């Protein structure tokens, strides 16, 4: 066998090394693609979580304000001595309080799971 030629066994080993090198490169490329996708998804989730938190704060503020407004409406209705208006405002006040309590329980449950 001439000096420039390699044996069949060595050629098979070399071919295998080349194939494995290509496979490693393919895996490296796939890893980069997946990492980039995960990073993009994580950024989207972070933005969505921030929006959700902001909206939750607005709902919480609305619930507190609606409770106060319903309480004032109930007080004003008592001054009119209109029984239907008093009943309606009392129901509105109870509903607003229930919403406020429900949000408080949700927040507490959310804190407990962190």
Short mmCIF file of C-alpha atoms in Angstrom, two decimals:
data_model
loop_
_atom_site.label_atom_id
_atom_site.label_comp_id
_atom_site.label_asym_id
_atom_site.label_seq_id
_atom_site.Cartn_x
_atom_site.Cartn_y
_atom_site.Cartn_z
CA UNK A 1 0.00 0.00 0.00
CA UNK A 2 1.47 3.39 -0.97
CA UNK A 3 2.30 5.90 1.72
CA UNK A 4 -0.42 8.36 0.57
CA UNK A 5 -3.22 5.82 0.94
CA UNK A 6 -4.92 4.81 4.17
CA UNK A 7 -6.32 1.44 4.95
CA UNK A 8 -10.00 0.51 4.63
CA UNK A 9 -10.43 0.39 8.43
CA UNK A 10 -8.84 3.81 8.86
CA UNK A 11 -11.04 5.18 6.05
CA UNK A 12 -14.17 3.86 7.77
CA UNK A 13 -13.05 5.44 11.04
CA UNK A 14 -12.37 8.73 9.29
CA UNK A 15 -15.79 8.61 7.60
CA UNK A 16 -17.39 7.91 10.95
CA UNK A 17 -15.56 10.83 12.59
CA UNK A 18 -16.68 13.14 9.77
CA UNK A 19 -20.30 11.92 10.09
CA UNK A 20 -20.24 12.39 13.88
CA UNK A 21 -18.71 15.85 13.49
CA UNK A 22 -21.53 16.79 11.11
CA UNK A 23 -24.08 15.38 13.56
CA UNK A 24 -22.60 17.45 16.39
CA UNK A 25 -22.81 20.55 14.19
CA UNK A 26 -26.44 19.74 13.40
CA UNK A 27 -27.22 19.29 17.10
CA UNK A 28 -25.45 22.58 17.90
CA UNK A 29 -27.58 24.35 15.27
CA UNK A 30 -30.77 22.73 16.60
CA UNK A 31 -29.81 23.77 20.14
CA UNK A 32 -29.31 27.39 19.04
CA UNK A 33 -32.67 27.42 17.25
CA UNK A 34 -34.46 26.00 20.31
CA UNK A 35 -32.65 28.39 22.67
CA UNK A 36 -33.65 31.36 20.50
CA UNK A 37 -37.27 30.15 20.39
CA UNK A 38 -37.35 29.64 24.15
CA UNK A 39 -35.86 33.09 24.71
CA UNK A 40 -38.48 34.64 22.42
CA UNK A 41 -41.28 32.74 24.21
CA UNK A 42 -39.92 33.76 27.61
CA UNK A 43 -39.88 37.40 26.55
CA UNK A 44 -43.46 37.15 25.26
CA UNK A 45 -44.58 35.51 28.51
CA UNK A 46 -42.85 38.23 30.53
CA UNK A 47 -44.66 40.94 28.55
CA UNK A 48 -48.00 39.10 28.92
CA UNK A 49 -47.45 38.65 32.66
CA UNK A 50 -46.71 42.35 33.02
CA UNK A 51 -49.89 43.26 31.10
CA UNK A 52 -51.90 40.80 33.19
CA UNK A 53 -50.50 42.28 36.39
CA UNK A 54 -51.35 45.79 35.25
CA UNK A 55 -54.87 44.75 34.31
CA UNK A 56 -55.28 42.93 37.62
CA UNK A 57 -54.29 46.10 39.47
CA UNK A 58 -56.88 48.05 37.50
CA UNK A 59 -59.56 45.48 38.34
CA UNK A 60 -58.56 45.66 41.98
CA UNK A 61 -58.79 49.46 41.93
CA UNK A 62 -62.16 49.26 40.17
CA UNK A 63 -63.48 46.85 42.80
CA UNK A 64 -62.38 49.14 45.63
CA UNK A 65 -63.86 52.20 43.94
CA UNK A 66 -67.10 50.43 43.08
CA UNK A 67 -67.46 49.32 46.71
CA UNK A 68 -67.02 52.91 47.91
CA UNK A 69 -69.39 54.24 45.24
CA UNK A 70 -72.02 51.63 46.07
CA UNK A 71 -71.73 52.48 49.74
CA UNK A 72 -72.25 56.18 48.99
CA UNK A 73 -75.18 55.36 46.72
CA UNK A 74 -76.74 53.26 49.47
CA UNK A 75 -76.32 56.12 51.96
CA UNK A 76 -77.89 58.58 49.51
CA UNK A 77 -80.75 56.19 48.77
CA UNK A 78 -81.58 56.04 52.48
CA UNK A 79 -81.96 59.82 52.47
CA UNK A 80 -84.59 59.56 49.71
CA UNK A 81 -86.53 56.96 51.72
CA UNK A 82 -87.36 55.26 48.41
CA UNK A 83 -87.52 51.57 49.32
CA UNK A 84 -86.86 50.30 45.77
CA UNK A 85 -83.80 52.55 45.42
CA UNK A 86 -82.56 51.53 48.86
CA UNK A 87 -82.90 47.82 47.98
CA UNK A 88 -81.20 48.29 44.61
CA UNK A 89 -78.30 50.23 46.09
CA UNK A 90 -77.92 47.69 48.93
CA UNK A 91 -77.72 44.88 46.38
CA UNK A 92 -75.20 46.88 44.35
CA UNK A 93 -73.13 47.48 47.48
CA UNK A 94 -73.16 43.78 48.42
CA UNK A 95 -72.15 42.78 44.90
CA UNK A 96 -69.29 45.28 44.91
CA UNK A 97 -68.11 43.98 48.31
CA UNK A 98 -68.29 40.40 47.05
CA UNK A 99 -66.17 41.32 44.02
CA UNK A 100 -63.67 43.09 46.25
CA UNK A 101 -63.45 40.04 48.55
CA UNK A 102 -63.14 37.66 45.61
CA UNK A 103 -60.20 39.66 44.24
CA UNK A 104 -58.55 39.71 47.67
CA UNK A 105 -58.91 35.90 47.94
CA UNK A 106 -57.53 35.45 44.42
CA UNK A 107 -54.53 37.63 45.26
CA UNK A 108 -53.92 35.69 48.46
CA UNK A 109 -54.13 32.37 46.60
CA UNK A 110 -51.77 33.70 43.94
CA UNK A 111 -49.28 34.75 46.61
CA UNK A 112 -49.55 31.35 48.32
CA UNK A 113 -48.59 29.51 45.12
CA UNK A 114 -45.40 31.54 44.56
#
